[in-house]
CSV table of C-alpha atoms in Angstrom, one decimal:
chain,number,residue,atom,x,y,z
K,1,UNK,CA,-84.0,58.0,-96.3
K,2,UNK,CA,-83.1,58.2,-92.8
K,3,UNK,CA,-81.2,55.3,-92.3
K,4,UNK,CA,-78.3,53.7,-94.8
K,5,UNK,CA,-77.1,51.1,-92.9
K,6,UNK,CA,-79.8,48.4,-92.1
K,7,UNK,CA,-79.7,45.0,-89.8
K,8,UNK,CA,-80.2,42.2,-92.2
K,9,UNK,CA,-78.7,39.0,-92.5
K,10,UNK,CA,-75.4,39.2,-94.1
K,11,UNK,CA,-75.1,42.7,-92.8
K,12,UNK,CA,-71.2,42.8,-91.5
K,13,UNK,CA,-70.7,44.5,-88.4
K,14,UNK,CA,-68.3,45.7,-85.9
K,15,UNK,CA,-68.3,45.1,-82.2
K,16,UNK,CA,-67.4,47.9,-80.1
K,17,UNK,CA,-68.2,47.1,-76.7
K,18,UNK,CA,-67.7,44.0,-74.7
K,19,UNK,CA,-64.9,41.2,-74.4
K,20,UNK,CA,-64.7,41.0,-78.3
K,21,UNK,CA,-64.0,45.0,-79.0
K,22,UNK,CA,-62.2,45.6,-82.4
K,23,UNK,CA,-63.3,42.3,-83.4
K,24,UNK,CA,-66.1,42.1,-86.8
K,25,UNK,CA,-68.8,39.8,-87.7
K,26,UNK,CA,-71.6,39.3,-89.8
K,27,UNK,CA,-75.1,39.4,-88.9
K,28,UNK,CA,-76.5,36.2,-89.2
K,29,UNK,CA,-79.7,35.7,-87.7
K,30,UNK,CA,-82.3,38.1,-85.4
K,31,UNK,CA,-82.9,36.5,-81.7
K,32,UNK,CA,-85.1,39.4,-80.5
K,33,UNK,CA,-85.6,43.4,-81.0
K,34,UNK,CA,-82.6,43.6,-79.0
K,35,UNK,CA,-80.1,40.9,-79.7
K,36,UNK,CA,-78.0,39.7,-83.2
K,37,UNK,CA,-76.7,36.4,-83.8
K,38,UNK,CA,-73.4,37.4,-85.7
K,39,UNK,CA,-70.8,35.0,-87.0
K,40,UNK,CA,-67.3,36.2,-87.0
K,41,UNK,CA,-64.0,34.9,-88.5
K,42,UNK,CA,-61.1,34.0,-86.1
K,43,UNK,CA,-61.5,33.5,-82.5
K,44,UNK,CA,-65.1,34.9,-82.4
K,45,UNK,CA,-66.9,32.1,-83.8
K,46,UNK,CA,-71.0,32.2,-83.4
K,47,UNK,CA,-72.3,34.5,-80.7
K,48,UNK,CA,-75.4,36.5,-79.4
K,49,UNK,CA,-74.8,40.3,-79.1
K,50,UNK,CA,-76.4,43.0,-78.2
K,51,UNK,CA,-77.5,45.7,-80.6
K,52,UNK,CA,-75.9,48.6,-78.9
K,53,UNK,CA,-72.7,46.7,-79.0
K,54,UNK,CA,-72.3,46.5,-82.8
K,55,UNK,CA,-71.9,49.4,-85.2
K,56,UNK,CA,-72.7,48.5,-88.6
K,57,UNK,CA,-70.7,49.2,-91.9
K,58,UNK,CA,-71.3,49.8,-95.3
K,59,UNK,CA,-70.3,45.9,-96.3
K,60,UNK,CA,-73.4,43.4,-96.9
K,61,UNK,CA,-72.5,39.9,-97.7
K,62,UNK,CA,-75.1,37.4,-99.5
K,63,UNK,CA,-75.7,33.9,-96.8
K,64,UNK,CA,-78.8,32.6,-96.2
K,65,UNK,CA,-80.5,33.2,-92.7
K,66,UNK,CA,-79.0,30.9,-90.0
K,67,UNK,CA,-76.3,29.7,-92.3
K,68,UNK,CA,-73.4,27.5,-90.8
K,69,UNK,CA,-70.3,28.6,-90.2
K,70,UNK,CA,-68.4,27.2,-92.7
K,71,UNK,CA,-70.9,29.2,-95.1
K,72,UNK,CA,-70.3,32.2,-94.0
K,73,UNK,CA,-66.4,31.5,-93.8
K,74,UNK,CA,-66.2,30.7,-97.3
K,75,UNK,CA,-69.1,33.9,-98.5
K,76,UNK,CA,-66.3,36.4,-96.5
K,77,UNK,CA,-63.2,35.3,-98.2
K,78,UNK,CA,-65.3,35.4,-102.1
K,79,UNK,CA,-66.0,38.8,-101.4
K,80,UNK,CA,-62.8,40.0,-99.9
K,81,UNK,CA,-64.3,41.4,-96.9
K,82,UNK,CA,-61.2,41.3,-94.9
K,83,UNK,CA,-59.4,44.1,-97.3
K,84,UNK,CA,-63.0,46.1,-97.5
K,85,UNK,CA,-63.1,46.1,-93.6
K,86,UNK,CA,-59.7,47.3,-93.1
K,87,UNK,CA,-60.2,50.8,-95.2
K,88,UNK,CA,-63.2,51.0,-93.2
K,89,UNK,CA,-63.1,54.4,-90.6
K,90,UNK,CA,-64.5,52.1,-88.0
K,91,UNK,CA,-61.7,49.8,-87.8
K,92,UNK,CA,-59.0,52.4,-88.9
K,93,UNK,CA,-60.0,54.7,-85.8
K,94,UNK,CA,-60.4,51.7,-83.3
K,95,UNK,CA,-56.8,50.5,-84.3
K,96,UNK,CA,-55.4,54.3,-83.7
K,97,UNK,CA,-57.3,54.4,-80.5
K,98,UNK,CA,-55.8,51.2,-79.4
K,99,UNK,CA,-52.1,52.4,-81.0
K,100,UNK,CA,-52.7,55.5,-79.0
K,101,UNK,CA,-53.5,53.4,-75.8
K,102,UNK,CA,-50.4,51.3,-75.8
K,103,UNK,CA,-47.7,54.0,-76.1
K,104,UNK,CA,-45.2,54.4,-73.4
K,105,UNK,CA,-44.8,57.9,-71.5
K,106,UNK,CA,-41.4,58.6,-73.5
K,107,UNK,CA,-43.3,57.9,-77.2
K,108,UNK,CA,-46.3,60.2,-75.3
K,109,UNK,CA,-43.6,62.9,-74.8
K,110,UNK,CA,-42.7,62.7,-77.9
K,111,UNK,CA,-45.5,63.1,-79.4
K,112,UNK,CA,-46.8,65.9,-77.1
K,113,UNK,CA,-43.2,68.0,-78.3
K,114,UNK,CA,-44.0,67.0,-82.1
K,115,UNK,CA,-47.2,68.5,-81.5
K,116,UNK,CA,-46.3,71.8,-80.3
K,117,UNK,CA,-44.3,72.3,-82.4
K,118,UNK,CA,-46.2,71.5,-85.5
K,119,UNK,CA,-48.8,73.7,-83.5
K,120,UNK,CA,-46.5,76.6,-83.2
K,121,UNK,CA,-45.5,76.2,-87.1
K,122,UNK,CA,-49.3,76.3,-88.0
K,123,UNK,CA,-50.4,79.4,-85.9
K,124,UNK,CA,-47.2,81.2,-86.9
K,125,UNK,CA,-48.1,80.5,-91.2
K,126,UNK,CA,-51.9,81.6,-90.2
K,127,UNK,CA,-50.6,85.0,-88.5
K,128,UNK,CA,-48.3,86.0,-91.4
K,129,UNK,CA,-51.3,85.7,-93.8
K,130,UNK,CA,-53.3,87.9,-91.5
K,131,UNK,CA,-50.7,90.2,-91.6
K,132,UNK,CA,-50.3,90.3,-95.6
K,133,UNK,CA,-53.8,90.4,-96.0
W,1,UNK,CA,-28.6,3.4,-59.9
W,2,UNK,CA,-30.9,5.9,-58.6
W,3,UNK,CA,-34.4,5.7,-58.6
W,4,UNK,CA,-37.5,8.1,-58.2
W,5,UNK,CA,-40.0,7.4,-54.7
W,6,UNK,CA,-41.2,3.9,-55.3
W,7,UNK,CA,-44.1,4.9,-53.4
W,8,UNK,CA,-46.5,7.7,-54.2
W,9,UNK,CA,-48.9,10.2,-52.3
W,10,UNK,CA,-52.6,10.1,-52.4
W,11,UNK,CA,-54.7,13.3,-52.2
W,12,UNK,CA,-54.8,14.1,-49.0
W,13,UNK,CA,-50.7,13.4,-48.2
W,14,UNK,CA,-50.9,9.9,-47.2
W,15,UNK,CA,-48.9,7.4,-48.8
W,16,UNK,CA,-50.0,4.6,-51.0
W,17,UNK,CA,-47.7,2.0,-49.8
W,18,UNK,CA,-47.1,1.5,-46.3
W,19,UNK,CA,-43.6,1.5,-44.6
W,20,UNK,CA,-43.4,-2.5,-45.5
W,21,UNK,CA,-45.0,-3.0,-48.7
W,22,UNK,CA,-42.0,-0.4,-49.4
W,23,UNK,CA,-39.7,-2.0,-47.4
W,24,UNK,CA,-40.8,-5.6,-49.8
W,25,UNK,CA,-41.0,-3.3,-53.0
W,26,UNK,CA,-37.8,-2.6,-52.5
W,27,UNK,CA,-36.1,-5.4,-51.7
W,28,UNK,CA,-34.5,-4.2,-48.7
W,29,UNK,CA,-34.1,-7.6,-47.4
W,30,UNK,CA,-31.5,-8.4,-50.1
W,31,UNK,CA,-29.9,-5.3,-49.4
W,32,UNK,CA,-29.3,-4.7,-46.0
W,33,UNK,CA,-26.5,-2.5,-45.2
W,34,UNK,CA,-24.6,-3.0,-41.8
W,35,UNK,CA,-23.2,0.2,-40.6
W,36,UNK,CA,-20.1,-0.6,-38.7
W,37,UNK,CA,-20.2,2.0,-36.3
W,38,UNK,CA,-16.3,2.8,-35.2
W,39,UNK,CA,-15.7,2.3,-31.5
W,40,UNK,CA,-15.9,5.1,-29.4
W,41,UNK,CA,-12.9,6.2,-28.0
W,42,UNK,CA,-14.0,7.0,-24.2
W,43,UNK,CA,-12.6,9.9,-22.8
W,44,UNK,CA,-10.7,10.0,-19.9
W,45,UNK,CA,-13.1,11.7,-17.0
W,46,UNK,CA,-10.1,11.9,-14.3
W,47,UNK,CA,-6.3,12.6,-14.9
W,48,UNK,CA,-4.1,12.2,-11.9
W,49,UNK,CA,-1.9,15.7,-10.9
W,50,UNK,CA,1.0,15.3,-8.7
W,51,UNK,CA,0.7,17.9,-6.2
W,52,UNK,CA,3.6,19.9,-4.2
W,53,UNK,CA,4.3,19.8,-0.6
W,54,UNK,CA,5.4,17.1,1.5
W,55,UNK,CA,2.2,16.2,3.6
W,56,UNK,CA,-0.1,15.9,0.4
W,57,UNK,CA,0.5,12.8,-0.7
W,58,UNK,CA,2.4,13.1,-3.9
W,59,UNK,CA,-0.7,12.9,-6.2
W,60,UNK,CA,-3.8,13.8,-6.7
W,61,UNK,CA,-6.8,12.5,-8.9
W,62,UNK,CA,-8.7,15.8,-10.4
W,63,UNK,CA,-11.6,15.5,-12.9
W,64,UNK,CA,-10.4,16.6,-16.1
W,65,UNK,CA,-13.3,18.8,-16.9
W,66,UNK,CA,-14.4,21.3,-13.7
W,67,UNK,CA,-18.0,21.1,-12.5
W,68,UNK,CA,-19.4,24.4,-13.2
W,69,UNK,CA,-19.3,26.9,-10.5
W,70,UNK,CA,-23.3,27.9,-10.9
W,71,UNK,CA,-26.3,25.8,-11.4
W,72,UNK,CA,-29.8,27.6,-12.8
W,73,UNK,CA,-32.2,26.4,-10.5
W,74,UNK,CA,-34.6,25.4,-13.0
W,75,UNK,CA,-34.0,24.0,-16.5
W,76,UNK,CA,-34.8,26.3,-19.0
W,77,UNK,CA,-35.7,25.8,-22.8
W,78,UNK,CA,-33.4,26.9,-25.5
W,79,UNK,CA,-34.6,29.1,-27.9
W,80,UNK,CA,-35.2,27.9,-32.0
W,81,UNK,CA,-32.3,28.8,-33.9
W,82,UNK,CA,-32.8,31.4,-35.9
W,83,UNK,CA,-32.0,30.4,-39.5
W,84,UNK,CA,-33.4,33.6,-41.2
W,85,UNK,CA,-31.4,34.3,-44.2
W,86,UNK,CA,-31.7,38.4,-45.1
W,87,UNK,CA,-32.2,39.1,-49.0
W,88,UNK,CA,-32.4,42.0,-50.5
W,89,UNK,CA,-36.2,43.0,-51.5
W,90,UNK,CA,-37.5,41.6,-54.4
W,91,UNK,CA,-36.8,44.2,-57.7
W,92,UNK,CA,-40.2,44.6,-60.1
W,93,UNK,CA,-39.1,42.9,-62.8
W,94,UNK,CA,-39.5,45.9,-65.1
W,95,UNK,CA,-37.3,47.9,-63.1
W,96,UNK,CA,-33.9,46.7,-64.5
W,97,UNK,CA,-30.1,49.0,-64.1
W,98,UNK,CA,-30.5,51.6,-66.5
W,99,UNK,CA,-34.5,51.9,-66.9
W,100,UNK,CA,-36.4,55.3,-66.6
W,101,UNK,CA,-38.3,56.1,-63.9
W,102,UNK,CA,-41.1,58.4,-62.3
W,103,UNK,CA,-40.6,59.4,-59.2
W,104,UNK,CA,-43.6,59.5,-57.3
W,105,UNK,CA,-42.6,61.3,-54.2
W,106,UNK,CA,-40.4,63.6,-52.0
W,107,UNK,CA,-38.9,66.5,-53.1
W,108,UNK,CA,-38.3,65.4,-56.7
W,109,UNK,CA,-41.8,64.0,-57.5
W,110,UNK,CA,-42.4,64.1,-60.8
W,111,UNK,CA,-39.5,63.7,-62.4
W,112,UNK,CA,-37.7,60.6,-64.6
W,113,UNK,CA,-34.7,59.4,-63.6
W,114,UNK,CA,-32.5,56.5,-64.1
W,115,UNK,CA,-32.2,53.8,-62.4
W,116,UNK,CA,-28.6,52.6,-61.9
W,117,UNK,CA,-29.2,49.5,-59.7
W,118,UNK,CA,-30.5,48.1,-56.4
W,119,UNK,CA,-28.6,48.4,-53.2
W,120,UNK,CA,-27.8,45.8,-51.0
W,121,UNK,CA,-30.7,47.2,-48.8
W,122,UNK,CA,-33.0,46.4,-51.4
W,123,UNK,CA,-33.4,50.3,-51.9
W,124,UNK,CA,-32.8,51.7,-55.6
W,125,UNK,CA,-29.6,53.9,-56.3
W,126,UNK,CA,-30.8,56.8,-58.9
W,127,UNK,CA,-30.0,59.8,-60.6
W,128,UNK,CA,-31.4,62.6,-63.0
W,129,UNK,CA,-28.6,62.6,-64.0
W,130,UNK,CA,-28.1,65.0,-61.8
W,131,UNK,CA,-26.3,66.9,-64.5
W,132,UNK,CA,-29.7,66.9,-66.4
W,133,UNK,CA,-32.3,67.5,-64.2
W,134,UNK,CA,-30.8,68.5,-60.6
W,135,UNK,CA,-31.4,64.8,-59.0
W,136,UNK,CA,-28.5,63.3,-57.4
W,137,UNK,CA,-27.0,59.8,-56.0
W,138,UNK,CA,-30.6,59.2,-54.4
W,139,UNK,CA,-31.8,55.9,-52.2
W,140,UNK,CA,-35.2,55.3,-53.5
W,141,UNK,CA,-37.9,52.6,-52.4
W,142,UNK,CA,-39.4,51.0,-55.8
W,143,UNK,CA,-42.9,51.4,-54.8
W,144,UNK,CA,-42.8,55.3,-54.7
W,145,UNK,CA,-41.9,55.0,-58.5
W,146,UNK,CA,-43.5,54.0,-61.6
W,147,UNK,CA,-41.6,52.3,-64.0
W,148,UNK,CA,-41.1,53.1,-67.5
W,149,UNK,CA,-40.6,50.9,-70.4
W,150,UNK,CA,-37.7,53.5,-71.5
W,151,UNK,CA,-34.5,51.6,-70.4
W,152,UNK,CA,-30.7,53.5,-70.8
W,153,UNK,CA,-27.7,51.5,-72.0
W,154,UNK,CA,-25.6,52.1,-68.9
W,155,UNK,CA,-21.7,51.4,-69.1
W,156,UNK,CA,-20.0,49.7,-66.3
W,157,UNK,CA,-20.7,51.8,-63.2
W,158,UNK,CA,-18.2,51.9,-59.8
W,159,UNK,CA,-19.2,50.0,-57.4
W,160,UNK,CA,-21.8,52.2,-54.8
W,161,UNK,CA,-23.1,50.8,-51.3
W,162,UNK,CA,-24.9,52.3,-48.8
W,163,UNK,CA,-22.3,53.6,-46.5
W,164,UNK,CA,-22.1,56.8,-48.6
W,165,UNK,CA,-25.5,57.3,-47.8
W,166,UNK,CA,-24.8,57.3,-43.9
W,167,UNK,CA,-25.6,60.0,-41.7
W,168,UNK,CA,-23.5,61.1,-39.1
W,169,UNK,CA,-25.4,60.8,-36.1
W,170,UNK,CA,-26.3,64.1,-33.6
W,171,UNK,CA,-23.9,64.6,-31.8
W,172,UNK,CA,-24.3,64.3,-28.0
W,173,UNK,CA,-24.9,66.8,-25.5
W,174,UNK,CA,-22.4,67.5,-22.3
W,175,UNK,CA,-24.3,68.7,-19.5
W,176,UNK,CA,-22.4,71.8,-19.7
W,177,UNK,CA,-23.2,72.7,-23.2
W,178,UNK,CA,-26.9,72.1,-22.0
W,179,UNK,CA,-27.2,75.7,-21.4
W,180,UNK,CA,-25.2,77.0,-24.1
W,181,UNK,CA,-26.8,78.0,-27.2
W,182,UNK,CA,-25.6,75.0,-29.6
W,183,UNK,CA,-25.1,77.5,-32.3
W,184,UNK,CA,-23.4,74.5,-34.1
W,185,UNK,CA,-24.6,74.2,-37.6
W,186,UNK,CA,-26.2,70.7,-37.4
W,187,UNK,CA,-27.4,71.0,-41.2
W,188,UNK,CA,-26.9,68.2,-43.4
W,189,UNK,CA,-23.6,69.3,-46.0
W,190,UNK,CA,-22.6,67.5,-48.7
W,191,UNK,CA,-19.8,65.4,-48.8
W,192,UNK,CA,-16.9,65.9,-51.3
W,193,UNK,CA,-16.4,62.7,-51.7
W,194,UNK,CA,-20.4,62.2,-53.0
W,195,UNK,CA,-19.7,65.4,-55.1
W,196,UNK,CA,-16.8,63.8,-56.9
W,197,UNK,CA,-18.7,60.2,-57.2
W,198,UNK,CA,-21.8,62.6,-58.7
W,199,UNK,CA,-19.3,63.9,-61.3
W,200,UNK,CA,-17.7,61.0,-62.3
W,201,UNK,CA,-21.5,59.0,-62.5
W,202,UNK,CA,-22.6,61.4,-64.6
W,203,UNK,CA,-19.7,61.5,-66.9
W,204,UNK,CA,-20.6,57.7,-67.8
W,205,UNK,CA,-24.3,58.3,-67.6
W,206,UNK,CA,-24.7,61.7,-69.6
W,207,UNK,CA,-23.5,60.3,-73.2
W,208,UNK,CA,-25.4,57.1,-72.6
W,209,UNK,CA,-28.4,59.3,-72.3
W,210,UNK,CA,-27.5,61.8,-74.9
W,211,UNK,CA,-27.3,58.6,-77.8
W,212,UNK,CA,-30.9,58.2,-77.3
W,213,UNK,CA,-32.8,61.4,-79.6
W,214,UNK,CA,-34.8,63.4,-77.1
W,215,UNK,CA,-34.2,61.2,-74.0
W,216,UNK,CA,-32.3,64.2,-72.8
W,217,UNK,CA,-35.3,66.8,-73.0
W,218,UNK,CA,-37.3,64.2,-71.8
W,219,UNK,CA,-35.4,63.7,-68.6
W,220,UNK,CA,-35.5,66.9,-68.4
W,221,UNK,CA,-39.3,67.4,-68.0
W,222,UNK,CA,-41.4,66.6,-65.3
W,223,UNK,CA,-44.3,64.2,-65.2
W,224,UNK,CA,-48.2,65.6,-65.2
W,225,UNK,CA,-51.6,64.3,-65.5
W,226,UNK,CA,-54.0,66.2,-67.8
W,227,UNK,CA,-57.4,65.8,-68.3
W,228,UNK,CA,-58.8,62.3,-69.0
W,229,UNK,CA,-55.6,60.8,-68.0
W,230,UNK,CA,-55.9,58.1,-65.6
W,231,UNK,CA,-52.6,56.2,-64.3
W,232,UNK,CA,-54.4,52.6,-64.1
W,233,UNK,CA,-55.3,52.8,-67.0
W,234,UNK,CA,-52.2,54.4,-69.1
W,235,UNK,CA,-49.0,52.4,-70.7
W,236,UNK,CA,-45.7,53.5,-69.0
């Protein structure tokens, strides 16, 4: 099998490029080769997206095709999406990114002198088991 | 009791009522106030002086006020007055007394520095400390500076103007020493009276610094760009 992940309806996805980045849905109907209508909870409400601005996950969710909104609302929150989204890499890497993003320059120091040092500590172990060896 | 405009403005500025139907919705007929104006005392144009010497007649009437002695032969305007009223520059609102900042330029670009307030000409006092990283009491504009989020907890600071930052000015030539080799050392020195402020600045501002862990080293060390860093688009 050379794909895992397939578009299908009920397929939850997360959008990574546009005005609603970080932001997940669920796939609830096909508009063409190229565009998704997904259904999303919070602010996102029903939308048309692109493919190449959705990655998908492992998550698939049971609605019918072109389900309302309230449907899909209540067929997230019985299967506990929320809490199998969050331990997803997708959204754990986009929320580091955008942690990463919003420091200031004295938490970037910080961080820059942690990391030398740790560097410095790691080299240093690897060397003396080079030399016992 | 006071009351808002009885009239209101249509778009466009013009009034809905006119100056009557105001005049009526207020009832300015009931209310008609008299001003008694007071009565003007009139002052007196001519005095009589009583004047020496025998064949002068004893007295004299003389105008109280003397014509003036020049005329300009054609009336000239007045100038506006100028009401102009000189504040100091308006502060970034993220630059606050004690907040870190980047210096952007001159001889010290690159490095953070603290902000200890904004001078009356709208310039921002700073320093390294200079203790910490070599920068002294320095004037500097707030656009050649980035502002950090980092903000010290500054004690109360003595009070610093500009006039410490004056120059002497050049001192002027005689036409003697014109051909003498002004071997006069006209480089800038440092005061001892801004040595002495630096210490005592820095002895309030060093432990304030200090509290914070790492502020010091981080003072201490310069700002740099590496790659895929781009300012717009960083968090200071």
């Amino acid at each position: 099998m050379l794909y895992k992940r397939y578009i299908e309806i009920g397929r939850v996805c997360f959008i990574r490029l546009g005005d609603d980045v970080g932001k997940s849905a669920v796939v609830v109907d096909l508009v063409d080769q190229k565009h998704l209508m997904v259904d999303g909870p919070g602010g996102l409400g029903r939308k048309v997206v692109r493919l190449n601005q959705v990655a998908l996950t492992d998550i698939k969710i049971n609605i019918p095709r072109g389900c309302k909104t309230k449907t899909v609302r209540t067929a997230l929150a019985k299967e506990g999406v929320e809490a199998k989204l969050a331990a997803t890499s997708l959204v754990k890497k986009f929320a580091a990114k955008n942690a990463k993003a919003q420091l200031g320059d004295f938490a970037r120091f910080k961080n820059r002198v942690a990391k030398t040092a740790s560097n410095r500590k790691i080299r240093s172990t690897v060397r003396k088991l080079k030399k016992s060896s | 009791m006071a009351h808002t405009s009885r009239n209101t403005t249509l778009p466009g500025g013009v009034p809905k009522l006119s100056r009557s139907a105001v005049y009526k919705k207020r009832a300015l007929y009931k209310r008609k106030k008299v001003a008694t104006v007071p009565a003007v005392k009139e002052a007196a144009l001519t005095k009589t002086k009583t004047v020496a010497g025998e064949k002068n007649g004893g007295t004299r009437v003389v105008a109280v006020q003397k014509s003036p002695r020049f005329y300009p032969t054609e009336d000239s305007k007045t100038p506006l007055k100028n009401r102009r009223v000189i504040k100091p520059t308006k502060l970034r609102t993220t630059i606050v007394p004690g907040s870190v900042v980047i210096l952007l330029a001159g001889s010290h670009r690159g490095k953070r520095v603290v902000v200890l307030k904004q001078l009356p000409s709208g310039l921002l006092l700073v320093t390294g400390p200079y203790k910490i990283n070599g920068v002294p009491l320095r004037r500097v504009d707030q656009t050649y500076v980035i502002a950090t989020s980092t903000k010290v907890d500054l004690p109360a600071l003595p009070a610093i103007g500009d006039e410490i930052f004056k120059r002497k000015g050049k001192p002027t030539k005689n036409e003697k020493e014109m051909f003498v080799d002004n071997a006069g050392d006209n480089s800038y020195k440092i005061s001892a009276e801004k040595v002495a402020l630096q210490k005592e600045i820095d002895a309030l501002v060093v432990p304030a610094v200090k509290k914070v862990d790492m502020l010091q080293s981080y003072l201490r060390s310069r700002f740099t760009l590496t790659k895929g860093q781009f300012p717009h688009e960083m968090q200071f």
